[in-house]
mmCIF file of C-alpha atoms in Angstrom:
data_model
loop_
_atom_site.group_PDB
_atom_site.id
_atom_site.type_symbol
_atom_site.label_atom_id
_atom_site.label_comp_id
_atom_site.label_asym_id
_atom_site.label_seq_id
_atom_site.Cartn_x
_atom_site.Cartn_y
_atom_site.Cartn_z
ATOM 1 C CA MET A 1 9.174 -31.378 2.975
ATOM 2 C CA ASP A 2 10.085 -29.816 -0.345
ATOM 3 C CA ILE A 3 9.561 -26.054 -0.391
ATOM 4 C CA LYS A 4 8.919 -24.789 -3.882
ATOM 5 C CA SER A 5 10.355 -21.613 -5.265
ATOM 6 C CA ARG A 6 7.849 -18.972 -6.300
ATOM 7 C CA ASP A 7 8.896 -19.611 -9.906
ATOM 8 C CA ASP A 8 7.841 -23.276 -9.569
ATOM 9 C CA ILE A 9 4.225 -22.445 -8.722
ATOM 10 C CA PRO A 10 1.794 -22.244 -11.657
ATOM 11 C CA GLU A 11 0.639 -18.667 -12.258
ATOM 12 C CA GLN A 12 -3.019 -19.631 -11.790
ATOM 13 C CA TYR A 13 -2.216 -20.253 -8.100
ATOM 14 C CA THR A 14 -0.560 -16.885 -7.497
ATOM 15 C CA TRP A 15 -1.887 -13.436 -6.669
ATOM 16 C CA ASP A 16 -2.239 -10.973 -9.498
ATOM 17 C CA LEU A 17 -1.016 -7.867 -7.728
ATOM 18 C CA THR A 18 -0.793 -5.884 -10.955
ATOM 19 C CA THR A 19 -4.390 -4.841 -10.331
ATOM 20 C CA VAL A 20 -3.176 -3.002 -7.222
ATOM 21 C CA TYR A 21 0.123 -1.641 -8.586
ATOM 22 C CA PRO A 22 1.488 -2.767 -11.955
ATOM 23 C CA THR A 23 5.112 -2.744 -10.745
ATOM 24 C CA ASP A 24 7.220 -2.304 -7.639
ATOM 25 C CA GLU A 25 8.186 1.102 -9.001
ATOM 26 C CA ALA A 26 4.523 2.161 -9.141
ATOM 27 C CA PHE A 27 4.131 0.988 -5.543
ATOM 28 C CA LEU A 28 7.189 2.987 -4.477
ATOM 29 C CA ALA A 29 5.871 6.110 -6.230
ATOM 30 C CA ALA A 30 2.541 5.776 -4.396
ATOM 31 C CA LEU A 31 4.378 5.175 -1.129
ATOM 32 C CA GLU A 32 6.373 8.357 -1.645
ATOM 33 C CA GLN A 33 3.155 10.334 -2.237
ATOM 34 C CA ALA A 34 1.607 8.788 0.882
ATOM 35 C CA LYS A 35 4.407 10.175 3.026
ATOM 36 C CA ALA A 36 2.796 13.608 2.525
ATOM 37 C CA TYR A 37 -0.539 12.499 4.018
ATOM 38 C CA PRO A 38 0.206 13.507 7.634
ATOM 39 C CA GLU A 39 1.108 17.010 6.475
ATOM 40 C CA GLN A 40 -2.025 17.212 4.321
ATOM 41 C CA CYS A 41 -4.195 16.223 7.275
ATOM 42 C CA ALA A 42 -2.427 18.631 9.620
ATOM 43 C CA ALA A 43 -3.217 21.475 7.215
ATOM 44 C CA TRP A 44 -6.899 20.985 8.050
ATOM 45 C CA GLN A 45 -6.394 21.490 11.784
ATOM 46 C CA GLY A 46 -8.752 24.198 12.964
ATOM 47 C CA LYS A 47 -10.377 24.461 9.517
ATOM 48 C CA ALA A 48 -12.110 21.125 8.922
ATOM 49 C CA THR A 49 -15.219 22.040 10.897
ATOM 50 C CA ALA A 50 -15.355 25.713 9.925
ATOM 51 C CA SER A 51 -17.993 24.981 7.287
ATOM 52 C CA ALA A 52 -19.913 22.135 5.743
ATOM 53 C CA GLU A 53 -17.828 22.446 2.566
ATOM 54 C CA ASN A 54 -14.578 22.205 4.540
ATOM 55 C CA LEU A 55 -15.819 19.192 6.444
ATOM 56 C CA LEU A 56 -16.826 17.443 3.231
ATOM 57 C CA ALA A 57 -13.451 18.175 1.640
ATOM 58 C CA TYR A 58 -11.620 16.909 4.725
ATOM 59 C CA LEU A 59 -13.706 13.723 4.872
ATOM 60 C CA ARG A 60 -13.076 13.092 1.168
ATOM 61 C CA LEU A 61 -9.344 13.469 1.798
ATOM 62 C CA GLN A 62 -9.606 10.972 4.655
ATOM 63 C CA ASP A 63 -11.435 8.519 2.385
ATOM 64 C CA LYS A 64 -8.785 8.903 -0.325
ATOM 65 C CA ILE A 65 -5.999 8.360 2.197
ATOM 66 C CA GLY A 66 -7.721 5.316 3.666
ATOM 67 C CA VAL A 67 -8.169 3.644 0.286
ATOM 68 C CA GLU A 68 -4.574 4.356 -0.745
ATOM 69 C CA LEU A 69 -3.208 3.005 2.547
ATOM 70 C CA ILE A 70 -5.229 -0.180 2.084
ATOM 71 C CA HIS A 71 -3.762 -0.600 -1.413
ATOM 72 C CA LEU A 72 -0.227 0.046 -0.183
ATOM 73 C CA ASP A 73 -0.637 -2.361 2.721
ATOM 74 C CA ASN A 74 -2.241 -5.076 0.609
ATOM 75 C CA TYR A 75 0.477 -4.938 -2.051
ATOM 76 C CA ALA A 76 3.342 -4.914 0.444
ATOM 77 C CA GLU A 77 1.921 -7.701 2.606
ATOM 78 C CA ARG A 78 1.039 -9.986 -0.316
ATOM 79 C CA LYS A 79 4.490 -9.460 -1.852
ATOM 80 C CA LYS A 80 6.042 -10.230 1.521
ATOM 81 C CA ASP A 81 3.925 -13.378 1.846
ATOM 82 C CA GLN A 82 5.082 -14.678 -1.541
ATOM 83 C CA ASP A 83 8.533 -15.423 -0.133
ATOM 84 C CA THR A 84 9.383 -14.368 3.393
ATOM 85 C CA ARG A 85 13.082 -14.653 2.570
ATOM 86 C CA VAL A 86 12.935 -11.587 0.299
ATOM 87 C CA SER A 87 13.891 -8.641 2.499
ATOM 88 C CA ARG A 88 12.830 -6.074 -0.118
ATOM 89 C CA TYR A 89 9.155 -6.793 0.545
ATOM 90 C CA GLN A 90 9.637 -6.924 4.303
ATOM 91 C CA ASP A 91 11.016 -3.398 3.947
ATOM 92 C CA PHE A 92 8.003 -2.367 1.828
ATOM 93 C CA ALA A 93 5.655 -3.601 4.563
ATOM 94 C CA SER A 94 7.636 -1.783 7.270
ATOM 95 C CA GLN A 95 7.489 1.468 5.345
ATOM 96 C CA VAL A 96 3.733 1.178 4.913
ATOM 97 C CA MET A 97 3.234 0.422 8.619
ATOM 98 C CA SER A 98 5.225 3.526 9.526
ATOM 99 C CA LEU A 99 2.504 5.604 7.828
ATOM 100 C CA TYR A 100 -0.176 4.446 10.285
#
């Protein structure tokens, strides 16, 4: 069985991950911002249900975090799937999983 290199596969048969993050550097910047999410959520402890406005703001933060985590996870996992021999993307996926 001949295993092709990623470079040997026509682009039409590959994922276009630039719609998620245009570069690895953009992914890493978003990952760095995501590391602040636990602290941002903790800041709402005891305040989220104090008023309807607070609850709405907290729920919007949760939605934003959820969407960003899905993007981070999708990018890291698809990059990892492209070539499981590339440890850089295995590390990306590990870092994202540590946020959950």
